[in-house]
């Protein structure tokens, strides 16, 4: 959910249900961060992915990770927290990646 400052209603960003038909759905989202451009990033523990919603986007985009957790160069395993450095690089605390 997204609550804009002084809003009277919330905005649903994504569904919390897993669905093959809806790749933007989330399963166990835990970390949320917003970049300087207003894009929203969510660490999705259940699908081992980081997803991004650009401002005004209806669907999110997987920017890293696959549906299966692992230790490969494009895989995550239970990503938790997210952070940006001053240059805008994204860091992910991935608690179970070997």
GROMACS .gro file of N, CA and C in nm:
model
  294
    1UNK      N    1   0.084  -0.117   0.000
    1UNK     CA    2   0.000   0.000   0.000
    1UNK      C    3   0.089   0.125   0.000
    2UNK      N    4   0.038   0.228  -0.061
    2UNK     CA    5   0.108   0.356  -0.065
    2UNK      C    6   0.014   0.463  -0.013
    3UNK      N    7   0.062   0.541   0.084
    3UNK     CA    8  -0.014   0.654   0.137
    3UNK      C    9   0.059   0.781   0.101
    4UNK      N   10   0.000   0.863   0.017
    4UNK     CA   11   0.058   0.991  -0.020
    4UNK      C   12   0.034   1.090   0.095
    5UNK      N   13   0.123   1.185   0.110
    5UNK     CA   14   0.109   1.287   0.213
    5UNK      C   15  -0.024   1.359   0.193
    6UNK      N   16  -0.100   1.375   0.300
    6UNK     CA   17  -0.230   1.441   0.303
    6UNK      C   18  -0.338   1.367   0.222
    7UNK      N   19  -0.314   1.242   0.188
    7UNK     CA   20  -0.413   1.165   0.112
    7UNK      C   21  -0.526   1.121   0.204
    8UNK      N   22  -0.642   1.100   0.147
    8UNK     CA   23  -0.755   1.047   0.222
    8UNK      C   24  -0.779   0.900   0.189
    9UNK      N   25  -0.710   0.850   0.087
    9UNK     CA   26  -0.720   0.710   0.048
    9UNK      C   27  -0.581   0.655   0.021
   10UNK      N   28  -0.568   0.524   0.037
   10UNK     CA   29  -0.442   0.458   0.004
   10UNK      C   30  -0.443   0.415  -0.142
   11UNK      N   31  -0.326   0.374  -0.190
   11UNK     CA   32  -0.312   0.323  -0.326
   11UNK      C   33  -0.254   0.184  -0.318
   12UNK      N   34  -0.320   0.087  -0.380
   12UNK     CA   35  -0.268  -0.049  -0.384
   12UNK      C   36  -0.158  -0.054  -0.489
   13UNK      N   37  -0.038  -0.092  -0.448
   13UNK     CA   38   0.076  -0.100  -0.539
   13UNK      C   39   0.078  -0.237  -0.607
   14UNK      N   40   0.055  -0.342  -0.529
   14UNK     CA   41   0.058  -0.477  -0.583
   14UNK      C   42  -0.024  -0.571  -0.497
   15UNK      N   43  -0.065  -0.678  -0.557
   15UNK     CA   44  -0.140  -0.781  -0.486
   15UNK      C   45  -0.045  -0.862  -0.399
   16UNK      N   46  -0.096  -0.912  -0.288
   16UNK     CA   47  -0.018  -0.999  -0.201
   16UNK      C   48  -0.038  -1.145  -0.234
   17UNK      N   49  -0.102  -1.176  -0.344
   17UNK     CA   50  -0.131  -1.314  -0.381
   17UNK      C   51  -0.039  -1.359  -0.493
   18UNK      N   52   0.005  -1.483  -0.484
   18UNK     CA   53   0.089  -1.540  -0.589
   18UNK      C   54   0.001  -1.585  -0.703
   19UNK      N   55   0.038  -1.548  -0.824
   19UNK     CA   56  -0.043  -1.583  -0.940
   19UNK      C   57   0.045  -1.591  -1.063
   20UNK      N   58   0.030  -1.697  -1.139
   20UNK     CA   59   0.103  -1.709  -1.265
   20UNK      C   60   0.059  -1.601  -1.364
   21UNK      N   61  -0.069  -1.559  -1.353
   21UNK     CA   62  -0.122  -1.459  -1.444
   21UNK      C   63  -0.076  -1.318  -1.410
   22UNK      N   64  -0.032  -1.296  -1.288
   22UNK     CA   65   0.007  -1.163  -1.244
   22UNK      C   66   0.152  -1.164  -1.194
   23UNK      N   67   0.248  -1.136  -1.280
   23UNK     CA   68   0.388  -1.139  -1.238
   23UNK      C   69   0.423  -1.030  -1.137
   24UNK      N   70   0.335  -0.932  -1.117
   24UNK     CA   71   0.360  -0.826  -1.019
   24UNK      C   72   0.317  -0.866  -0.879
   25UNK      N   73   0.250  -0.980  -0.864
   25UNK     CA   74   0.204  -1.020  -0.732
   25UNK      C   75   0.325  -1.051  -0.643
   26UNK      N   76   0.306  -1.038  -0.514
   26UNK     CA   77   0.414  -1.055  -0.418
   26UNK      C   78   0.383  -1.171  -0.324
   27UNK      N   79   0.488  -1.239  -0.279
   27UNK     CA   80   0.477  -1.345  -0.181
   27UNK      C   81   0.583  -1.319  -0.076
   28UNK      N   82   0.542  -1.276   0.040
   28UNK     CA   83   0.628  -1.241   0.152
   28UNK      C   84   0.720  -1.122   0.124
   29UNK      N   85   0.663  -1.007   0.086
   29UNK     CA   86   0.746  -0.887   0.072
   29UNK      C   87   0.789  -0.838   0.209
   30UNK      N   88   0.916  -0.800   0.224
   30UNK     CA   89   0.964  -0.757   0.356
   30UNK      C   90   1.034  -0.622   0.355
   31UNK      N   91   1.110  -0.589   0.253
   31UNK     CA   92   1.183  -0.463   0.250
   31UNK      C   93   1.129  -0.370   0.144
   32UNK      N   94   1.119  -0.242   0.177
   32UNK     CA   95   1.070  -0.142   0.082
   32UNK      C   96   1.161  -0.021   0.089
   33UNK      N   97   1.194   0.033  -0.029
   33UNK     CA   98   1.274   0.154  -0.036
   33UNK      C   99   1.232   0.231  -0.161
   34UNK      N  100   1.245   0.363  -0.157
   34UNK     CA  101   1.209   0.449  -0.270
   34UNK      C  102   1.333   0.525  -0.313
   35UNK      N  103   1.361   0.527  -0.444
   35UNK     CA  104   1.478   0.600  -0.493
   35UNK      C  105   1.445   0.747  -0.516
   36UNK      N  106   1.545   0.824  -0.559
   36UNK     CA  107   1.528   0.968  -0.578
   36UNK      C  108   1.432   1.003  -0.691
   37UNK      N  109   1.406   0.908  -0.780
   37UNK     CA  110   1.314   0.931  -0.892
   37UNK      C  111   1.171   0.890  -0.856
   38UNK      N  112   1.152   0.834  -0.737
   38UNK     CA  113   1.019   0.792  -0.694
   38UNK      C  114   0.984   0.649  -0.726
   39UNK      N  115   1.079   0.572  -0.779
   39UNK     CA  116   1.055   0.430  -0.803
   39UNK      C  117   1.056   0.355  -0.670
   40UNK      N  118   0.968   0.258  -0.658
   40UNK     CA  119   0.955   0.179  -0.536
   40UNK      C  120   1.020   0.043  -0.559
   41UNK      N  121   1.106   0.002  -0.467
   41UNK     CA  122   1.173  -0.127  -0.473
   41UNK      C  123   1.127  -0.211  -0.355
   42UNK      N  124   1.097  -0.339  -0.382
   42UNK     CA  125   1.049  -0.429  -0.277
   42UNK      C  126   1.129  -0.558  -0.283
   43UNK      N  127   1.181  -0.601  -0.166
   43UNK     CA  128   1.243  -0.733  -0.159
   43UNK      C  129   1.133  -0.835  -0.131
   44UNK      N  130   1.128  -0.935  -0.215
   44UNK     CA  131   1.022  -1.035  -0.211
   44UNK      C  132   1.083  -1.169  -0.172
   45UNK      N  133   1.078  -1.200  -0.043
   45UNK     CA  134   1.142  -1.319   0.012
   45UNK      C  135   1.089  -1.447  -0.052
   46UNK      N  136   0.958  -1.458  -0.068
   46UNK     CA  137   0.897  -1.581  -0.116
   46UNK      C  138   0.932  -1.618  -0.257
   47UNK      N  139   0.961  -1.519  -0.343
   47UNK     CA  140   0.999  -1.551  -0.481
   47UNK      C  141   1.145  -1.518  -0.509
   48UNK      N  142   1.221  -1.480  -0.405
   48UNK     CA  143   1.366  -1.458  -0.416
   48UNK      C  144   1.398  -1.352  -0.521
   49UNK      N  145   1.325  -1.241  -0.519
   49UNK     CA  146   1.342  -1.137  -0.620
   49UNK      C  147   1.337  -0.997  -0.558
   50UNK      N  148   1.389  -0.901  -0.634
   50UNK     CA  149   1.370  -0.759  -0.606
   50UNK      C  150   1.287  -0.706  -0.721
   51UNK      N  151   1.177  -0.639  -0.687
   51UNK     CA  152   1.089  -0.582  -0.790
   51UNK      C  153   1.090  -0.430  -0.779
   52UNK      N  154   1.068  -0.365  -0.895
   52UNK     CA  155   1.065  -0.219  -0.900
   52UNK      C  156   0.935  -0.173  -0.968
   53UNK      N  157   0.874  -0.070  -0.907
   53UNK     CA  158   0.759  -0.002  -0.967
   53UNK      C  159   0.802   0.141  -0.996
   54UNK      N  160   0.803   0.178  -1.122
   54UNK     CA  161   0.832   0.316  -1.160
   54UNK      C  162   0.711   0.402  -1.126
   55UNK      N  163   0.729   0.533  -1.108
   55UNK     CA  164   0.615   0.619  -1.076
   55UNK      C  165   0.503   0.602  -1.179
   56UNK      N  166   0.383   0.578  -1.132
   56UNK     CA  167   0.268   0.563  -1.218
   56UNK      C  168   0.251   0.425  -1.278
   57UNK      N  169   0.346   0.334  -1.254
   57UNK     CA  170   0.338   0.200  -1.313
   57UNK      C  171   0.227   0.119  -1.248
   58UNK      N  172   0.162   0.037  -1.327
   58UNK     CA  173   0.059  -0.053  -1.277
   58UNK      C  174   0.119  -0.187  -1.239
   59UNK      N  175   0.224  -0.227  -1.310
   59UNK     CA  176   0.291  -0.353  -1.283
   59UNK      C  177   0.436  -0.329  -1.247
   60UNK      N  178   0.488  -0.416  -1.159
   60UNK     CA  179   0.627  -0.410  -1.122
   60UNK      C  180   0.713  -0.490  -1.219
   61UNK      N  181   0.843  -0.465  -1.213
   61UNK     CA  182   0.940  -0.534  -1.297
   61UNK      C  183   1.042  -0.601  -1.207
   62UNK      N  184   1.071  -0.727  -1.232
   62UNK     CA  185   1.177  -0.795  -1.159
   62UNK      C  186   1.310  -0.741  -1.209
   63UNK      N  187   1.391  -0.687  -1.116
   63UNK     CA  188   1.520  -0.632  -1.158
   63UNK      C  189   1.636  -0.726  -1.123
   64UNK      N  190   1.615  -0.815  -1.028
   64UNK     CA  191   1.716  -0.916  -0.995
   64UNK      C  192   1.646  -1.033  -0.927
   65UNK      N  193   1.699  -1.151  -0.952
   65UNK     CA  194   1.645  -1.271  -0.891
   65UNK      C  195   1.558  -1.351  -0.986
   66UNK      N  196   1.536  -1.474  -0.948
   66UNK     CA  197   1.453  -1.566  -1.024
   66UNK      C  198   1.350  -1.626  -0.929
   67UNK      N  199   1.253  -1.699  -0.981
   67UNK     CA  200   1.152  -1.758  -0.894
   67UNK      C  201   1.209  -1.864  -0.800
   68UNK      N  202   1.322  -1.920  -0.835
   68UNK     CA  203   1.389  -2.018  -0.751
   68UNK      C  204   1.508  -1.953  -0.684
   69UNK      N  205   1.523  -1.972  -0.553
   69UNK     CA  206   1.638  -1.919  -0.483
   69UNK      C  207   1.763  -1.996  -0.518
   70UNK      N  208   1.877  -1.930  -0.511
   70UNK     CA  209   2.002  -1.997  -0.541
   70UNK      C  210   2.120  -1.905  -0.517
   71UNK      N  211   2.238  -1.955  -0.549
   71UNK     CA  212   2.360  -1.877  -0.527
   71UNK      C  213   2.428  -1.838  -0.658
   72UNK      N  214   2.357  -1.849  -0.769
   72UNK     CA  215   2.413  -1.809  -0.897
   72UNK      C  216   2.422  -1.657  -0.908
   73UNK      N  217   2.491  -1.607  -1.011
   73UNK     CA  218   2.512  -1.463  -1.025
   73UNK      C  219   2.383  -1.383  -1.046
   74UNK      N  220   2.276  -1.447  -1.088
   74UNK     CA  221   2.148  -1.375  -1.106
   74UNK      C  222   2.042  -1.421  -1.007
   75UNK      N  223   2.084  -1.495  -0.904
   75UNK     CA  224   1.988  -1.550  -0.808
   75UNK      C  225   2.005  -1.487  -0.670
   76UNK      N  226   1.894  -1.484  -0.597
   76UNK     CA  227   1.892  -1.444  -0.457
   76UNK      C  228   1.829  -1.559  -0.378
   77UNK      N  229   1.853  -1.558  -0.248
   77UNK     CA  230   1.788  -1.655  -0.161
   77UNK      C  231   1.746  -1.582  -0.033
   78UNK      N  232   1.618  -1.549  -0.025
   78UNK     CA  233   1.557  -1.479   0.088
   78UNK      C  234   1.611  -1.336   0.105
   79UNK      N  235   1.600  -1.253   0.000
   79UNK     CA  236   1.644  -1.114   0.013
   79UNK      C  237   1.560  -1.040   0.116
   80UNK      N  238   1.624  -0.962   0.201
   80UNK     CA  239   1.555  -0.894   0.310
   80UNK      C  240   1.553  -0.743   0.292
   81UNK      N  241   1.661  -0.679   0.332
   81UNK     CA  242   1.667  -0.533   0.338
   81UNK      C  243   1.730  -0.475   0.212
   82UNK      N  244   1.695  -0.350   0.184
   82UNK     CA  245   1.745  -0.279   0.066
   82UNK      C  246   1.801  -0.144   0.108
   83UNK      N  247   1.902  -0.098   0.035
   83UNK     CA  248   1.959   0.034   0.063
   83UNK      C  249   2.025   0.088  -0.064
   84UNK      N  250   2.025   0.220  -0.077
   84UNK     CA  251   2.097   0.286  -0.186
   84UNK      C  252   2.215   0.361  -0.127
   85UNK      N  253   2.327   0.367  -0.202
   85UNK     CA  254   2.437   0.453  -0.161
   85UNK      C  255   2.420   0.590  -0.228
   86UNK      N  256   2.513   0.678  -0.207
   86UNK     CA  257   2.501   0.815  -0.260
   86UNK      C  258   2.502   0.821  -0.412
   87UNK      N  259   2.559   0.720  -0.476
   87UNK     CA  260   2.563   0.717  -0.622
   87UNK      C  261   2.439   0.649  -0.681
   88UNK      N  262   2.349   0.599  -0.597
   88UNK     CA  263   2.228   0.534  -0.645
   88UNK      C  264   2.241   0.385  -0.668
   89UNK      N  265   2.353   0.325  -0.623
   89UNK     CA  266   2.368   0.180  -0.634
   89UNK      C  267   2.281   0.112  -0.530
   90UNK      N  268   2.214   0.006  -0.571
   90UNK     CA  269   2.125  -0.069  -0.483
   90UNK      C  270   2.201  -0.182  -0.416
   91UNK      N  271   2.185  -0.194  -0.284
   91UNK     CA  272   2.244  -0.303  -0.206
   91UNK      C  273   2.131  -0.386  -0.147
   92UNK      N  274   2.151  -0.518  -0.148
   92UNK     CA  275   2.049  -0.611  -0.099
   92UNK      C  276   2.111  -0.699   0.009
   93UNK      N  277   2.046  -0.706   0.125
   93UNK     CA  278   2.085  -0.801   0.229
   93UNK      C  279   2.015  -0.933   0.197
   94UNK      N  280   2.093  -1.028   0.149
   94UNK     CA  281   2.042  -1.158   0.104
   94UNK      C  282   2.088  -1.262   0.205
   95UNK      N  283   2.000  -1.300   0.298
   95UNK     CA  284   2.042  -1.370   0.419
   95UNK      C  285   2.083  -1.515   0.403
   96UNK      N  286   2.050  -1.579   0.292
   96UNK     CA  287   2.079  -1.722   0.284
   96UNK      C  288   2.146  -1.758   0.151
   97UNK      N  289   2.223  -1.668   0.096
   97UNK     CA  290   2.291  -1.693  -0.030
   97UNK      C  291   2.434  -1.736  -0.001
   98UNK      N  292   2.471  -1.853  -0.050
   98UNK     CA  293   2.605  -1.908  -0.022
   98UNK      C  294   2.713  -1.838  -0.100
   0.00000   0.00000   0.00000
